[in-house]
PDB file of C-alpha atoms in Angstrom:
ATOM      1  CA  MET A  24      -5.251   7.480   5.871  1.00 81.00           C
ATOM      2  CA  CYS A  25      -3.902  10.760   5.564  1.00 92.00           C
ATOM      3  CA  ASN A  26      -4.134  13.673   8.340  1.00 95.00           C
ATOM      4  CA  LEU A  27      -2.054  16.401   7.176  1.00 97.00           C
ATOM      5  CA  TYR A  28      -2.112  17.920   3.583  1.00 98.00           C
ATOM      6  CA  ARG A  29      -0.405  21.348   2.164  1.00 97.00           C
ATOM      7  CA  MET A  30      -1.676  24.570   0.494  1.00 97.00           C
ATOM      8  CA  THR A  31       1.014  25.973  -0.163  1.00 96.00           C
ATOM      9  CA  LYS A  32      -0.563  28.419  -2.438  1.00 95.00           C
ATOM     10  CA  ALA A  33      -2.408  31.508  -1.863  1.00 93.00           C
ATOM     11  CA  ALA A  34      -6.683  31.806  -2.239  1.00 93.00           C
ATOM     12  CA  ASP A  35      -6.552  34.159  -5.120  1.00 93.00           C
ATOM     13  CA  GLU A  36      -3.934  31.610  -6.859  1.00 94.00           C
ATOM     14  CA  VAL A  37      -5.862  28.938  -7.064  1.00 95.00           C
ATOM     15  CA  ALA A  38      -8.811  30.391  -7.896  1.00 95.00           C
ATOM     16  CA  ARG A  39      -6.718  32.335 -11.107  1.00 95.00           C
ATOM     17  CA  LEU A  40      -5.734  27.968 -11.981  1.00 95.00           C
ATOM     18  CA  PHE A  41      -9.405  26.597 -11.596  1.00 95.00           C
ATOM     19  CA  GLY A  42     -10.981  30.140 -13.841  1.00 95.00           C
ATOM     20  CA  VAL A  43     -13.326  31.095 -10.549  1.00 94.00           C
ATOM     21  CA  ASP A  44     -13.445  34.091  -8.348  1.00 92.00           C
ATOM     22  CA  ALA A  45     -11.054  33.899  -5.461  1.00 88.00           C
ATOM     23  CA  PRO A  46     -13.257  33.314  -1.635  1.00 87.00           C
ATOM     24  CA  ALA A  47     -13.275  36.422   0.550  1.00 83.00           C
ATOM     25  CA  GLY A  48     -11.536  36.988   4.101  1.00 78.00           C
ATOM     26  CA  THR A  49     -11.149  32.867   3.900  1.00 81.00           C
ATOM     27  CA  ASN A  50      -8.375  31.810   7.068  1.00 80.00           C
ATOM     28  CA  VAL A  51      -6.694  29.028   5.811  1.00 90.00           C
ATOM     29  CA  GLY A  52      -3.030  27.338   7.250  1.00 91.00           C
ATOM     30  CA  GLU A  53      -0.815  26.156   4.369  1.00 95.00           C
ATOM     31  CA  GLU A  54      -1.503  23.118   6.393  1.00 96.00           C
ATOM     32  CA  VAL A  55      -4.117  21.822   6.785  1.00 97.00           C
ATOM     33  CA  PHE A  56      -5.179  19.526   9.586  1.00 96.00           C
ATOM     34  CA  PRO A  57      -8.290  17.478  11.028  1.00 97.00           C
ATOM     35  CA  GLY A  58     -10.797  19.906  11.926  1.00 97.00           C
ATOM     36  CA  TYR A  59      -9.270  23.093  10.591  1.00 96.00           C
ATOM     37  CA  PRO A  60     -10.587  24.831   7.589  1.00 97.00           C
ATOM     38  CA  GLY A  61      -8.884  24.637   4.256  1.00 97.00           C
ATOM     39  CA  LEU A  62      -9.736  25.297   0.641  1.00 97.00           C
ATOM     40  CA  VAL A  63     -12.721  23.835  -1.593  1.00 97.00           C
ATOM     41  CA  LEU A  64     -13.994  23.751  -5.026  1.00 97.00           C
ATOM     42  CA  ASP A  65     -17.447  23.004  -5.137  1.00 96.00           C
ATOM     43  CA  ALA A  66     -19.946  23.679  -7.655  1.00 93.00           C
ATOM     44  CA  ALA A  67     -20.547  26.899  -6.081  1.00 92.00           C
ATOM     45  CA  GLY A  68     -16.447  27.853  -6.635  1.00 94.00           C
ATOM     46  CA  LEU A  69     -13.722  27.390  -3.991  1.00 96.00           C
ATOM     47  CA  ARG A  70     -14.956  28.112  -1.239  1.00 95.00           C
ATOM     48  CA  SER A  71     -12.767  27.385   2.785  1.00 96.00           C
ATOM     49  CA  MET A  72     -15.100  24.457   4.842  1.00 97.00           C
ATOM     50  CA  VAL A  73     -13.896  22.718   7.679  1.00 98.00           C
ATOM     51  CA  TRP A  74     -11.973  19.527   7.584  1.00 98.00           C
ATOM     52  CA  GLY A  75     -13.856  16.504   8.407  1.00 98.00           C
ATOM     53  CA  PHE A  76     -17.409  15.393   8.923  1.00 98.00           C
ATOM     54  CA  PRO A  77     -18.800  16.156  12.854  1.00 97.00           C
ATOM     55  CA  LEU A  78     -19.309  12.333  14.151  1.00 94.00           C
ATOM     56  CA  SER A  79     -20.732  12.999  18.457  1.00 86.00           C
ATOM     57  CA  LEU A  80     -20.552  10.428  19.922  1.00 82.00           C
ATOM     58  CA  LYS A  81     -21.166   9.791  23.529  1.00 75.00           C
ATOM     59  CA  GLY A  82     -19.330   9.839  27.516  1.00 75.00           C
ATOM     60  CA  LYS A  83     -18.983   6.810  29.653  1.00 76.00           C
ATOM     61  CA  SER A  84     -21.383   9.242  31.790  1.00 78.00           C
ATOM     62  CA  GLY A  85     -24.108   9.570  28.891  1.00 74.00           C
ATOM     63  CA  ARG A  86     -23.461  12.564  28.210  1.00 81.00           C
ATOM     64  CA  MET A  87     -22.611  14.034  24.378  1.00 78.00           C
ATOM     65  CA  LEU A  88     -19.070  14.296  23.586  1.00 83.00           C
ATOM     66  CA  LYS A  89     -17.657  16.802  21.697  1.00 89.00           C
ATOM     67  CA  PRO A  90     -17.955  15.885  17.867  1.00 93.00           C
ATOM     68  CA  LYS A  91     -15.241  14.237  16.159  1.00 95.00           C
ATOM     69  CA  PRO A  92     -14.244  15.795  12.705  1.00 97.00           C
ATOM     70  CA  VAL A  93     -13.886  12.700  10.147  1.00 97.00           C
ATOM     71  CA  ASN A  94     -12.316  13.246   7.560  1.00 98.00           C
ATOM     72  CA  ASN A  95     -11.715  10.243   5.791  1.00 98.00           C
ATOM     73  CA  ALA A  96     -14.570   8.747   3.455  1.00 98.00           C
ATOM     74  CA  ARG A  97     -13.257   5.258   2.538  1.00 97.00           C
ATOM     75  CA  CYS A  98     -14.673   4.865  -1.766  1.00 97.00           C
ATOM     76  CA  ASP A  99     -16.222   1.130  -0.474  1.00 96.00           C
ATOM     77  CA  ARG A 100     -17.945   2.448   2.851  1.00 97.00           C
ATOM     78  CA  LEU A 101     -19.606   5.728  -0.050  1.00 98.00           C
ATOM     79  CA  ASP A 102     -23.055   4.104  -0.137  1.00 96.00           C
ATOM     80  CA  SER A 103     -23.053   3.954   4.011  1.00 97.00           C
ATOM     81  CA  PHE A 104     -25.356   6.073   5.716  1.00 95.00           C
ATOM     82  CA  MET A 105     -23.398   8.924   6.608  1.00 96.00           C
ATOM     83  CA  TRP A 106     -21.487   9.185   2.670  1.00 98.00           C
ATOM     84  CA  ARG A 107     -23.994   8.279   0.738  1.00 97.00           C
ATOM     85  CA  TYR A 108     -26.011  11.809  -0.023  1.00 98.00           C
ATOM     86  CA  SER A 109     -23.127  13.930   0.048  1.00 98.00           C
ATOM     87  CA  PHE A 110     -21.122  11.698  -2.624  1.00 98.00           C
ATOM     88  CA  ALA A 111     -24.320  11.650  -5.168  1.00 98.00           C
ATOM     89  CA  GLU A 112     -25.248  15.218  -4.917  1.00 97.00           C
ATOM     90  CA  ARG A 113     -21.936  17.541  -3.144  1.00 98.00           C
ATOM     91  CA  ARG A 114     -18.989  16.175  -4.780  1.00 99.00           C
ATOM     92  CA  CYS A 115     -16.009  18.547  -4.148  1.00 98.00           C
ATOM     93  CA  LEU A 116     -11.951  18.814  -5.165  1.00 99.00           C
ATOM     94  CA  ILE A 117      -9.745  19.467  -2.650  1.00 99.00           C
ATOM     95  CA  PRO A 118      -6.770  21.529  -4.144  1.00 98.00           C
ATOM     96  CA  MET A 119      -3.223  20.642  -2.615  1.00 98.00           C
ATOM     97  CA  THR A 120       0.669  20.696  -3.205  1.00 98.00           C
ATOM     98  CA  ALA A 121       1.150  17.679  -0.917  1.00 98.00           C
ATOM     99  CA  PHE A 122      -0.114  15.358   1.430  1.00 98.00           C
ATOM    100  CA  ALA A 123       1.496  13.515   3.696  1.00 96.00           C
ATOM    101  CA  GLU A 124       2.427   9.946   5.673  1.00 94.00           C
ATOM    102  CA  ALA A 125       3.192   9.335   8.624  1.00 93.00           C
ATOM    103  CA  GLU A 126       6.429   6.998   8.917  1.00 93.00           C
ATOM    104  CA  GLY A 127       8.591   5.586  11.641  1.00 91.00           C
ATOM    105  CA  PRO A 128       7.721   3.678  15.232  1.00 91.00           C
ATOM    106  CA  LYS A 129       5.230   5.409  17.721  1.00 90.00           C
ATOM    107  CA  GLY A 130       6.379   7.972  19.190  1.00 88.00           C
ATOM    108  CA  ALA A 131       8.747   9.086  16.339  1.00 92.00           C
ATOM    109  CA  LYS A 132       6.948   8.961  13.306  1.00 94.00           C
ATOM    110  CA  THR A 133       8.494  12.002  11.131  1.00 96.00           C
ATOM    111  CA  ARG A 134       6.683  13.344   7.792  1.00 96.00           C
ATOM    112  CA  SER A 135       6.969  12.192   4.394  1.00 96.00           C
ATOM    113  CA  TRP A 136       5.530  14.545   1.614  1.00 97.00           C
ATOM    114  CA  PHE A 137       3.651  12.809  -1.286  1.00 97.00           C
ATOM    115  CA  SER A 138       3.546  15.509  -4.442  1.00 98.00           C
ATOM    116  CA  LEU A 139       2.433  15.523  -8.171  1.00 98.00           C
ATOM    117  CA  PRO A 140       5.661  16.660 -10.150  1.00 96.00           C
ATOM    118  CA  ASP A 141       3.840  18.014 -13.033  1.00 95.00           C
ATOM    119  CA  GLN A 142       1.032  19.419 -11.504  1.00 96.00           C
ATOM    120  CA  PRO A 143       2.113  21.263  -8.563  1.00 95.00           C
ATOM    121  CA  VAL A 144      -1.157  22.202  -7.720  1.00 97.00           C
ATOM    122  CA  PHE A 145      -3.363  18.733  -7.520  1.00 98.00           C
ATOM    123  CA  THR A 146      -6.613  17.612  -6.665  1.00 98.00           C
ATOM    124  CA  ALA A 147      -7.927  15.512  -4.084  1.00 99.00           C
ATOM    125  CA  ALA A 148     -11.630  13.738  -4.501  1.00 99.00           C
ATOM    126  CA  GLY A 149     -13.782  15.481  -1.919  1.00 99.00           C
ATOM    127  CA  ILE A 150     -17.937  15.309  -0.594  1.00 99.00           C
ATOM    128  CA  TRP A 151     -19.641  18.463   1.593  1.00 99.00           C
ATOM    129  CA  ARG A 152     -22.353  19.234   3.445  1.00 98.00           C
ATOM    130  CA  GLN A 153     -23.618  21.472   5.555  1.00 98.00           C
ATOM    131  CA  SER A 154     -22.991  21.283   9.028  1.00 97.00           C
ATOM    132  CA  ASP A 155     -25.185  22.132  12.220  1.00 95.00           C
ATOM    133  CA  GLU A 156     -21.584  21.994  14.283  1.00 95.00           C
ATOM    134  CA  TRP A 157     -19.167  23.970  11.862  1.00 97.00           C
ATOM    135  CA  GLY A 158     -20.659  25.131   9.117  1.00 97.00           C
ATOM    136  CA  ALA A 159     -19.573  23.743   5.555  1.00 97.00           C
ATOM    137  CA  VAL A 160     -17.848  20.392   5.876  1.00 98.00           C
ATOM    138  CA  TYR A 161     -15.847  18.022   3.841  1.00 99.00           C
ATOM    139  CA  SER A 162     -14.373  15.360   3.575  1.00 99.00           C
ATOM    140  CA  MET A 163     -11.581  13.326   1.569  1.00 99.00           C
ATOM    141  CA  VAL A 164     -12.277   9.871  -0.384  1.00 99.00           C
ATOM    142  CA  MET A 165      -9.416   7.322  -0.053  1.00 98.00           C
ATOM    143  CA  THR A 166      -8.951   4.337  -1.934  1.00 97.00           C
ATOM    144  CA  ASP A 167      -6.504   1.720  -2.225  1.00 96.00           C
ATOM    145  CA  ALA A 168      -2.349   2.726  -2.193  1.00 93.00           C
ATOM    146  CA  ALA A 169      -1.048   4.319  -5.107  1.00 91.00           C
ATOM    147  CA  PRO A 170       2.329   2.503  -5.252  1.00 90.00           C
ATOM    148  CA  VAL A 171       4.854   4.634  -4.177  1.00 89.00           C
ATOM    149  CA  CYS A 172       2.834   5.051  -1.078  1.00 90.00           C
ATOM    150  CA  ALA A 173       1.565   0.986   0.164  1.00 86.00           C
ATOM    151  CA  ASP A 174       4.748   0.622   2.066  1.00 85.00           C
ATOM    152  CA  LEU A 175       3.447   3.290   4.512  1.00 86.00           C
ATOM    153  CA  HIS A 176      -0.191   3.434   4.620  1.00 85.00           C
ATOM    154  CA  ASP A 177      -2.924   0.702   2.634  1.00 89.00           C
ATOM    155  CA  ARG A 178      -4.872   3.498   1.689  1.00 94.00           C
ATOM    156  CA  SER A 179      -4.224   6.720  -0.539  1.00 95.00           C
ATOM    157  CA  PRO A 180      -6.557   9.743  -1.253  1.00 98.00           C
ATOM    158  CA  VAL A 181      -8.141   9.210  -4.817  1.00 98.00           C
ATOM    159  CA  LEU A 182      -6.147  11.998  -7.383  1.00 98.00           C
ATOM    160  CA  ILE A 183      -8.601  13.453  -9.684  1.00 98.00           C
ATOM    161  CA  ASP A 184      -6.342  14.223 -13.121  1.00 96.00           C
ATOM    162  CA  PRO A 185      -7.688  17.669 -14.062  1.00 96.00           C
ATOM    163  CA  GLY A 186      -9.305  16.139 -17.534  1.00 96.00           C
ATOM    164  CA  GLN A 187     -11.511  13.806 -14.779  1.00 97.00           C
ATOM    165  CA  ARG A 188     -12.503  16.509 -12.478  1.00 97.00           C
ATOM    166  CA  ASP A 189     -15.758  18.330 -14.783  1.00 97.00           C
ATOM    167  CA  LEU A 190     -16.420  14.147 -14.141  1.00 98.00           C
ATOM    168  CA  TRP A 191     -15.757  13.999 -10.436  1.00 98.00           C
ATOM    169  CA  MET A 192     -17.739  17.217  -9.684  1.00 97.00           C
ATOM    170  CA  ARG A 193     -20.668  16.852 -12.134  1.00 97.00           C
ATOM    171  CA  GLY A 194     -20.898  12.822 -13.739  1.00 98.00           C
ATOM    172  CA  SER A 195     -23.417  10.425 -11.820  1.00 98.00           C
ATOM    173  CA  PRO A 196     -22.173   8.125  -8.753  1.00 98.00           C
ATOM    174  CA  GLU A 197     -21.103   5.500 -11.046  1.00 98.00           C
ATOM    175  CA  GLU A 198     -19.372   7.207 -13.251  1.00 98.00           C
ATOM    176  CA  ALA A 199     -17.863   8.717  -9.854  1.00 98.00           C
ATOM    177  CA  LEU A 200     -16.543   5.666  -8.036  1.00 98.00           C
ATOM    178  CA  SER A 201     -14.881   4.318 -11.604  1.00 98.00           C
ATOM    179  CA  LEU A 202     -12.654   7.119 -10.634  1.00 98.00           C
ATOM    180  CA  CYS A 203     -11.588   5.315  -7.409  1.00 98.00           C
ATOM    181  CA  THR A 204      -8.287   4.205  -7.821  1.00 97.00           C
ATOM    182  CA  PRO A 205      -5.295   4.047  -6.789  1.00 96.00           C
ATOM    183  CA  TYR A 206      -3.108   7.121  -8.751  1.00 96.00           C
ATOM    184  CA  ALA A 207      -0.638   5.276 -11.364  1.00 92.00           C
ATOM    185  CA  GLY A 208       1.053   8.738 -12.193  1.00 94.00           C
ATOM    186  CA  PRO A 209       4.278   9.782 -11.225  1.00 94.00           C
ATOM    187  CA  MET A 210       5.011  11.136  -7.861  1.00 96.00           C
ATOM    188  CA  GLN A 211       7.486  13.183  -5.544  1.00 96.00           C
ATOM    189  CA  VAL A 212       8.060  11.363  -2.517  1.00 95.00           C
ATOM    190  CA  ASP A 213      10.325  13.582   0.427  1.00 96.00           C
ATOM    191  CA  ARG A 214      10.443  11.563   3.103  1.00 94.00           C
ATOM    192  CA  THR A 215      11.545  14.511   6.329  1.00 95.00           C
ATOM    193  CA  ALA A 216      12.658  14.313   9.577  1.00 94.00           C
ATOM    194  CA  GLU A 217       9.735  16.812  10.747  1.00 94.00           C
ATOM    195  CA  PRO A 218       8.370  15.120  13.953  1.00 94.00           C
ATOM    196  CA  TRP A 219       4.926  14.426  12.338  1.00 93.00           C
ATOM    197  CA  VAL A 220       2.885  15.651  15.770  1.00 86.00           C
ATOM    198  CA  GLN A 221       4.505  19.293  15.375  1.00 78.00           C
ATOM    199  CA  ARG A 222       5.307  20.279  19.395  1.00 60.00           C
ATOM    200  CA  ALA A 223       4.562  24.521  20.259  1.00 47.00           C
ATOM    201  CA  ALA A 224       8.149  25.496  21.172  1.00 43.00           C
ATOM    202  CA  ALA A 225       7.684  27.304  24.613  1.00 40.00           C
ATOM    203  CA  SER A 226       7.294  30.335  25.635  1.00 35.00           C
TER     204      SER A 226
END
């Protein structure tokens, strides 16, 4: 699954790449985590949304717990109640410069970054909706792992090539689902020593 990605380009630069207006007043970090805002391209243009559909569960006391962001939507479960209306009516694109997977033993995992050498900014498939809890939210669509990712995880993001973006956004659900295949193009891997969990420095 994908729980971290990078977008190192500024919002106005991303907007120029896609031929849309830049969103006003965005506060999006270069590294995007579940529950935090990221840039999303939908039918209305480029805007900031929170990464993850809110899921509220009850605790042992019976009280509702703080919502948890569900940031990945498996393509084989897009017909489930949680996803099907968004998939049918509100598909989007998630621009990024790299996505990360955790590598190594538990407690010592590091970040391995995946990018596309022929696309400095590429797009992952997404779906979105309006929520009461966090406003506009989005989730990333996942499929079977791309070959280069398979030794780290059994799933990876659905990556949408430039020529397929309009089909993902505006095609029928059946046409969009046909794009949910492992990425077969060239992919660059940067296996780093960066800890997966970044701890704040002591003050």
